[in-house]
Amino acid sequence: MQEVLKKPIMQDVLNKLGLEKVNFGTSTGVEFFGDTSQNLIDSFSPVDGQLIGRVSTTTKTEYEKVMTSAEAAFKTWRTMPAPQRGEIVRQYGDALRKYKDELGRLVSYEMGKSLQEGFGEVQEMIDICDFAVGLSRQLYGLSMHSERPSHRMYEQWHPMGIVGIISAFNFPVAVWAWNSMIAMVCGNVSVWKGSEKTPLCGLACQNILSDVLKANNLPEGISSVVTGNYEVGEWMSTDKRIPLLSATGSTRMGKIVAQKVAARLGRYLLELGGNNAIIVTPSADLDVTLIGAVFGAVGTCGQRCTSTRRLIIHESVYDTFAQKLANAYQQLRIGDPLDQNNHVGPLIDKDAVAMYNNSINEAQKSGGKILVEGGVLKGEGYESGCYVKPCVIEVDAQYDIVKHETFAPILYLMKYSTLEEAIHMQNDVPQGLSSAIMTTNLRDSELFLSAQGSDCGIANVNIGTSGAEIGGAFGGEKETGGGRESGSDSWKAYMRRQTNTINYSTEVPLAQGIKFDF
């Protein structure tokens, strides 16, 4: 099942990443299972519509081989001291530094985000490796005083086993690294199903990690890749051998995963949709606001879960800022994302283009006023049919379309009179991922950050909704799923807690003063 990769300009990049030919779909470290499936995933670049390669999907038989390999690898990996596991992650981080250019270019070409964002995504992987290395010496438990004499109590954390990871196309490598690098230092192994829209990115990451594992004589199954559609995700959701399933994607997908994992009393970590807003107050620095709003709305062509979807602007500065925004949009350069002169690349595919068009039409039918016209771009350089113009629409906060997330560069503008009203407008959507306020008023910022303020997992002041750092726990509330990944103490989600009591006396006193003599 071989398909020579196309796009001569990318051939050297693909060769260096071990993707000169794609004839496999399922990998457990250095060994490949594949070529048995007749179902193929075609990876087309949204940049130019070219077929990059074909990847065979994982069969049920291959999936079972992967799980068997992962179970065996866990028995070895969990016994390695955490700092030694951190050393393997450190080596992977160094390997990513070596391949940052090639992997960043592949991310940009297969997914369609700007080259700078592609490089940034790989840097995010490197950063989480550094974070995980330090974490490998900080998996702390607590010690507690016992009410019983000559007793000691403490808690410790143990690895869970196989961590399943389902990731989305918009961050085809970084979100896997958030999960897998933390899981690895915690002593777990991982099985990763990436998006079928970006399969080569996943295989490239696996190839790089496989070399590190092989150089250290470590089991293949510490990290595995499976490929396919929702069916493979269902295998993982219902598999009792996977105690924790981390899933990133749409709210619809997350609800299905949650039900299936909960039915077997497993754990899940969900990072789902966002419908993120920036509140612009009368005291806001409008130049700072403009930068945060424009990048938040058009970065990754509006295909980030943290993309800015709504601008809630005080009536006193509404007209001024709307004009500044319109002027800025006229300066955006849309085109090949590998050309660093361009700001905006394509949407992932034509289905995304259709959703973009439908949302604009729905907003207009509801009464929305177009402030910056959208549309699909055609002609030279836009042959893939996936390039669209970022659009700005003035709306009422109660329009139904405003309550939904459209993964596209559509920005909704609305007015407010009081900050309490603005906070209500921001919170009055099903999603609760990221939020921001632009203000130089201390009272406004503190109200926004208080229990009466933003109900999102991320709340920023004077920066946009997009561009989170790995040091902070990433995730949101409500239909965003409630999960937390990456920094802070999110490592606890990947481990099981155990409370230990040690009696070093010659008696067996019971807690709460209970007597049991015979």
XYZ file of C-alpha atoms in Angstrom:
518
model
C 0.000 0.000 0.000
C 2.464 2.620 -1.184
C 1.868 6.106 -2.411
C 4.853 8.239 -3.307
C 4.415 11.626 -1.741
C 3.879 14.561 -4.038
C 4.667 18.290 -3.790
C 8.375 18.450 -4.740
C 8.888 21.579 -2.643
C 8.022 19.520 0.457
C 9.828 16.312 -0.518
C 12.984 17.015 1.474
C 10.909 17.851 4.543
C 8.962 14.619 4.244
C 12.088 12.536 3.673
C 13.719 13.872 6.838
C 10.605 13.024 8.840
C 10.590 9.437 7.567
C 7.558 10.028 5.346
C 9.103 9.565 1.915
C 6.487 6.861 1.371
C 3.372 6.281 3.404
C 2.608 2.586 3.539
C 1.588 2.164 7.141
C -1.126 3.347 9.420
C -0.631 1.827 12.839
C 2.568 2.143 14.795
C 3.808 0.943 18.145
C 7.111 2.686 18.436
C 9.670 1.292 15.989
C 7.479 -1.492 14.584
C 4.775 -0.832 12.008
C 1.617 -2.823 11.552
C -0.094 -1.978 8.305
C -0.864 -2.778 4.708
C -3.640 -5.165 5.747
C -6.373 -2.545 5.646
C -8.004 -1.774 2.337
C -9.414 1.459 3.750
C -7.191 4.424 3.037
C -7.064 7.982 4.306
C -6.070 10.494 1.638
C -4.257 13.477 3.088
C -4.854 16.507 0.899
C -3.202 19.818 1.659
C -5.670 22.723 1.999
C -2.826 24.958 0.822
C -2.917 23.809 -2.805
C -5.293 20.835 -2.892
C -2.455 18.399 -3.604
C -2.542 14.804 -2.385
C 0.331 14.458 0.077
C -0.018 10.734 0.718
C -2.274 7.833 1.601
C -2.327 6.187 5.004
C -3.935 2.831 5.705
C -6.445 2.847 8.543
C -6.106 0.704 11.634
C -7.973 -2.581 11.527
C -9.450 -4.195 14.612
C -6.715 -6.838 14.502
C -4.024 -4.178 14.367
C -5.687 -2.287 17.197
C -5.512 -5.378 19.371
C -1.806 -5.722 18.572
C -1.269 -2.118 19.597
C -3.091 -2.602 22.896
C -1.173 -5.795 23.668
C 2.102 -4.003 22.950
C 1.067 -1.036 25.117
C 0.087 -3.281 28.042
C 3.444 -5.038 27.890
C 5.360 -1.762 27.658
C 3.554 -0.341 30.680
C 4.844 -3.137 32.904
C 8.394 -2.027 32.123
C 7.871 1.729 31.906
C 6.082 2.073 35.261
C 9.065 0.579 37.122
C 11.514 3.135 35.745
C 12.099 5.982 38.241
C 10.265 9.143 37.236
C 13.468 11.212 36.736
C 14.707 8.565 34.307
C 11.419 8.758 32.431
C 11.971 12.505 32.364
C 15.344 11.918 30.747
C 13.629 10.153 27.825
C 11.245 13.080 27.450
C 14.225 15.435 27.529
C 15.793 13.538 24.654
C 12.546 13.785 22.720
C 12.513 17.534 23.286
C 16.029 17.746 21.873
C 14.964 15.684 18.858
C 12.074 18.085 18.280
C 14.545 20.962 18.335
C 16.476 19.174 15.605
C 13.360 18.670 13.469
C 11.517 21.868 14.381
C 11.815 23.348 10.890
C 10.657 20.220 9.061
C 7.830 19.360 11.449
C 6.648 22.969 11.548
C 6.514 23.057 7.762
C 4.568 19.807 7.632
C 2.059 21.171 10.170
C 1.642 24.289 8.060
C 1.258 22.371 4.806
C -1.013 19.549 5.979
C -3.198 21.652 8.303
C -3.020 25.073 6.633
C -1.942 27.316 9.519
C 0.691 29.975 8.940
C 4.305 28.863 8.957
C 4.996 30.937 12.068
C 2.122 29.163 13.817
C 3.477 25.814 12.594
C 6.855 26.583 14.115
C 5.082 27.854 17.228
C 3.179 24.600 17.603
C 6.390 22.581 17.546
C 7.917 25.020 20.032
C 4.915 24.318 22.239
C 5.835 20.632 22.101
C 9.396 21.477 23.100
C 8.162 23.646 25.951
C 5.910 20.906 27.328
C 8.844 18.479 27.181
C 10.859 20.918 29.304
C 7.938 21.272 31.691
C 7.527 17.505 31.955
C 11.230 16.977 32.626
C 11.034 19.263 35.653
C 7.778 17.643 36.697
C 9.448 14.234 36.744
C 11.146 15.293 39.989
C 8.053 16.927 41.479
C 5.308 14.298 41.569
C 4.682 15.173 45.183
C 2.286 13.568 47.638
C 1.215 14.823 51.080
C 2.030 13.560 54.546
C -0.638 13.799 57.264
C -0.696 13.439 61.039
C -2.633 10.408 62.198
C -5.060 10.542 65.134
C -3.684 7.170 66.223
C -0.383 6.971 68.110
C 2.624 5.457 66.331
C 0.930 5.729 62.957
C 2.021 7.621 59.878
C -0.199 8.659 56.967
C 0.770 9.855 53.550
C -0.482 9.814 49.981
C 1.308 8.914 46.801
C 0.549 8.927 43.115
C 0.848 5.957 40.769
C 0.587 5.656 36.976
C -2.757 4.553 35.594
C -1.715 2.445 32.624
C -2.680 3.197 29.033
C -3.747 6.769 28.354
C -5.851 7.127 25.210
C -5.477 10.401 23.312
C -7.856 11.652 20.629
C -6.771 14.952 19.090
C -8.155 17.350 16.491
C -6.796 18.695 13.208
C -6.289 22.296 14.315
C -3.380 21.452 16.620
C -2.224 18.209 15.011
C 0.913 17.780 17.150
C 0.883 20.051 20.222
C -2.222 18.697 21.947
C -0.841 15.161 21.711
C 2.376 16.373 23.330
C 0.452 18.104 26.145
C -1.063 14.765 27.030
C 1.604 12.254 26.138
C 4.647 13.966 27.641
C 2.875 14.470 30.971
C 1.519 10.924 30.815
C 4.997 9.555 30.109
C 6.747 11.130 33.086
C 3.832 9.956 35.238
C 4.666 6.400 34.184
C 1.884 5.815 31.669
C 2.017 4.679 28.066
C -0.171 6.212 25.383
C -2.240 5.260 22.356
C -2.920 8.221 20.080
C -5.613 8.659 17.479
C -4.929 11.889 15.638
C -7.308 13.542 13.231
C -7.878 11.737 9.955
C -7.484 15.187 8.348
C -3.831 15.426 9.432
C -2.507 11.845 9.674
C 1.010 12.572 8.476
C 1.704 14.975 11.334
C 0.968 12.200 13.813
C 3.174 9.684 12.032
C 6.014 12.209 11.877
C 5.837 12.763 15.648
C 5.810 9.010 16.171
C 8.816 8.505 13.896
C 10.864 11.003 15.899
C 9.848 9.467 19.227
C 10.463 5.945 17.919
C 14.106 6.822 17.254
C 14.481 8.051 20.844
C 12.887 4.911 22.292
C 14.977 2.652 20.089
C 18.213 4.441 21.063
C 17.390 3.780 24.730
C 16.381 0.116 24.201
C 12.867 0.834 25.439
C 9.671 -1.035 24.515
C 7.889 -0.065 21.345
C 4.493 0.256 22.987
C 5.345 3.215 25.226
C 3.825 5.378 22.512
C 1.533 4.119 19.761
C -0.412 5.652 16.894
C -3.697 4.408 15.464
C -5.404 5.936 12.451
C -8.968 6.054 11.276
C -12.335 7.692 11.682
C -14.826 7.763 14.547
C -14.938 3.952 14.655
C -11.381 3.780 16.018
C -12.346 6.404 18.585
C -15.277 4.220 19.646
C -12.939 1.267 20.184
C -10.897 3.438 22.514
C -13.943 4.885 24.307
C -15.309 1.451 25.173
C -11.974 -0.228 25.920
C -11.608 -1.056 29.622
C -7.853 -1.345 29.139
C -7.760 2.460 28.766
C -8.430 3.913 32.238
C -8.111 7.511 31.014
C -9.219 8.869 27.650
C -8.281 12.442 26.776
C -10.355 13.761 23.874
C -10.065 17.099 22.085
C -12.640 18.129 19.516
C -16.228 19.225 19.124
C -18.782 19.279 21.917
C -20.855 16.746 19.980
C -17.925 14.331 19.905
C -17.138 14.961 23.570
C -20.639 14.096 24.704
C -20.431 10.750 22.900
C -17.015 9.980 24.391
C -18.164 10.979 27.893
C -21.170 8.670 27.780
C -19.196 5.676 26.531
C -16.295 6.099 28.950
C -18.621 6.793 31.907
C -20.624 3.659 31.085
C -17.541 1.598 31.967
C -16.655 3.891 34.909
C -13.487 5.064 33.209
C -12.049 8.545 33.421
C -12.152 11.120 30.673
C -10.492 14.466 30.102
C -12.385 16.632 27.619
C -11.249 19.753 25.765
C -14.162 20.749 23.560
C -15.664 23.788 21.858
C -15.104 27.443 22.606
C -17.113 30.589 21.853
C -14.698 33.128 23.178
C -15.350 36.817 23.754
C -13.350 39.968 24.409
C -15.026 42.732 26.389
C -13.794 46.174 25.320
C -14.314 48.777 28.053
C -14.340 52.586 27.743
C -10.838 52.765 29.252
C -9.317 50.133 26.960
C -6.103 50.843 25.086
C -7.584 50.413 21.621
C -4.241 49.746 19.933
C -3.540 46.849 22.308
C -7.129 45.685 21.870
C -6.812 45.711 18.088
C -3.785 43.417 18.060
C -5.372 40.941 20.456
C -8.704 40.929 18.655
C -7.374 40.554 15.114
C -4.958 37.723 15.892
C -7.579 36.020 18.046
C -10.143 36.188 15.245
C -8.053 35.333 12.169
C -5.100 33.325 13.542
C -5.192 29.743 12.212
C -8.009 31.062 9.996
C -10.297 31.086 13.037
C -9.773 27.368 13.682
C -8.505 27.512 17.260
C -10.700 26.461 20.134
C -9.551 29.738 21.725
C -10.254 31.867 18.640
C -12.063 35.125 19.340
C -15.650 34.738 18.104
C -17.298 37.726 19.790
C -16.328 41.325 20.547
C -18.518 42.934 23.196
C -17.778 46.642 22.907
C -18.915 49.524 25.093
C -21.209 51.864 23.230
C -18.923 54.848 23.863
C -16.041 53.352 21.862
C -18.000 51.061 19.554
C -17.917 53.147 16.370
C -14.276 54.125 16.812
C -13.102 50.598 17.389
C -15.283 49.081 14.672
C -13.643 51.430 12.176
C -10.137 50.562 13.417
C -11.009 46.902 13.076
C -12.327 47.306 9.542
C -9.166 49.169 8.534
C -6.975 46.418 10.011
C -8.900 43.701 8.161
C -8.263 45.464 4.861
C -4.526 44.996 5.467
C -4.687 41.236 6.014
C -2.836 39.158 3.439
C -4.515 35.835 2.644
C -2.634 33.091 0.861
C -0.127 30.249 1.024
C 0.656 29.872 4.743
C 4.217 28.771 3.981
C 4.819 32.304 2.682
C 5.592 34.223 5.852
C 4.335 37.456 4.299
C 0.776 36.129 4.575
C -1.325 36.476 7.720
C -4.139 34.033 6.965
C -4.048 30.593 5.367
C -6.879 28.304 4.265
C -9.613 26.509 6.149
C -8.934 22.800 6.594
C -11.297 21.592 3.830
C -14.370 22.401 1.760
C -16.723 21.157 4.475
C -15.318 23.910 6.690
C -15.875 26.394 3.877
C -19.511 25.316 3.659
C -19.986 25.853 7.411
C -18.379 29.284 7.073
C -20.815 30.264 4.323
C -23.810 28.844 6.200
C -22.956 30.794 9.349
C -22.645 34.073 7.467
C -25.980 33.449 5.775
C -27.620 32.558 9.081
C -26.301 35.708 10.739
C -27.663 37.837 7.904
C -31.053 36.121 8.011
C -31.239 36.908 11.724
C -30.632 40.582 10.997
C -26.861 40.817 11.239
C -25.120 43.697 9.473
C -21.962 42.939 7.493
C -19.158 45.307 8.513
C -16.333 43.461 6.717
C -17.499 41.293 3.847
C -16.525 37.638 3.712
C -16.488 35.230 0.801
C -14.539 32.401 -0.807
C -11.419 33.427 -2.728
C -10.857 32.116 -6.236
C -8.143 32.341 -8.846
C -4.404 31.838 -8.872
C -3.064 30.702 -5.507
C -6.518 29.734 -4.260
C -7.021 26.564 -6.305
C -7.753 24.386 -3.275
C -11.062 26.210 -2.756
C -10.362 26.522 0.982
C -9.345 30.179 1.212
C -11.911 32.587 2.649
C -11.968 36.216 3.681
C -12.190 36.988 7.404
C -15.621 38.453 8.042
C -16.969 40.882 10.662
C -20.716 41.022 11.400
C -22.635 43.320 13.747
C -25.214 41.229 15.630
C -27.534 41.077 18.583
C -26.246 38.905 21.404
C -29.448 36.834 21.351
C -29.102 35.626 17.762
C -29.025 31.834 17.765
C -25.966 31.714 15.495
C -23.969 33.657 18.091
C -24.465 30.844 20.594
C -22.749 28.351 18.294
C -19.104 27.861 17.491
C -18.154 28.111 13.832
C -14.567 27.040 13.191
C -13.874 29.872 10.759
C -12.736 33.533 10.749
C -16.134 35.081 11.525
C -16.159 37.761 14.215
C -19.417 38.994 15.779
C -19.619 42.539 17.181
C -22.178 43.677 19.762
C -22.675 46.697 22.038
C -23.132 46.982 25.791
C -23.894 49.725 28.303
C -22.722 48.398 31.699
C -19.967 45.963 32.593
C -22.450 43.698 34.350
C -24.403 43.532 31.100
C -21.229 42.734 29.142
C -20.258 39.921 31.511
C -23.754 38.459 31.203
C -23.505 38.594 27.406
C -20.143 36.899 27.500
C -21.321 34.110 29.807
C -24.652 33.599 28.069
C -23.394 30.876 25.708
C -23.080 27.101 26.241
C -19.281 27.139 25.975
C -16.818 28.319 28.607
C -13.228 28.093 27.407
C -11.443 31.440 27.043
C -12.328 35.077 27.703
C -10.681 38.468 27.963
C -11.308 42.038 29.039
C -9.523 45.089 27.693
C -9.362 47.779 30.358
C -7.046 50.085 32.290
C -9.555 50.263 35.140
C -8.515 48.096 38.092
C -12.073 47.705 39.337
C -13.272 46.469 35.953
C -10.504 43.890 35.707
C -11.040 42.603 39.238
C -14.799 42.272 38.738
C -14.145 40.336 35.532
C -11.808 37.951 37.364
C -14.069 37.527 40.399
C -16.731 34.907 41.051
C -19.226 37.373 39.563
C -17.205 37.664 36.371
C -16.121 35.353 33.589
C -17.311 31.746 33.899
C -14.568 30.472 31.592
C -11.583 28.304 32.419
C -9.309 31.037 31.029
C -9.845 34.726 31.826
C -7.326 37.295 30.571
C -6.792 41.010 31.075
C -5.356 43.099 28.236
C -4.419 40.128 26.083
C -6.633 38.238 23.664
C -8.393 34.923 24.102
C -5.863 32.959 22.058
C -2.262 32.017 22.740
C -2.136 30.195 26.090
C 1.211 29.319 27.662
C 1.993 25.747 28.697
C 2.680 26.693 32.330
C -0.984 27.233 33.106
C -3.612 24.512 33.154
C -5.545 24.709 29.883
C -9.264 23.978 29.671
C -12.762 25.286 30.186
C -16.156 24.842 31.763
C -19.720 24.024 30.651
C -19.818 22.455 27.179
C -16.071 22.914 26.879
C -15.874 19.776 29.007
C -14.207 20.769 32.269
C -10.851 19.153 31.525
C -7.414 20.618 32.224
C -4.251 19.806 30.282
C -0.649 20.972 30.144
C 0.632 23.003 33.116
C -0.004 23.658 36.807
C -1.105 20.473 38.629
C -2.938 18.959 35.664
C -0.536 15.991 35.954
C -2.816 14.635 38.672
C -5.401 13.754 36.017
C -2.950 11.203 34.610
C -2.322 9.377 37.888
C -4.222 7.504 40.550
C -4.038 8.685 44.164
C -3.314 6.253 46.968
C -3.569 6.976 50.704
C -1.214 4.942 52.902
C -1.311 4.384 56.667
C 1.628 2.720 58.418
C 1.348 1.346 61.948
C 4.746 0.964 63.613
C 3.392 0.107 67.090
C 2.576 -3.266 68.698
C -1.117 -2.382 68.997
C -3.937 -1.945 66.493
C -5.958 1.101 67.589
C -8.976 1.973 65.425
C -9.845 5.421 64.160
C -12.621 7.521 65.720
C -11.928 5.828 69.070
C -13.784 2.644 68.125
C -13.097 -0.309 70.434
C -12.997 -3.862 69.133
C -11.583 -6.069 71.892
C -11.718 -9.861 72.090
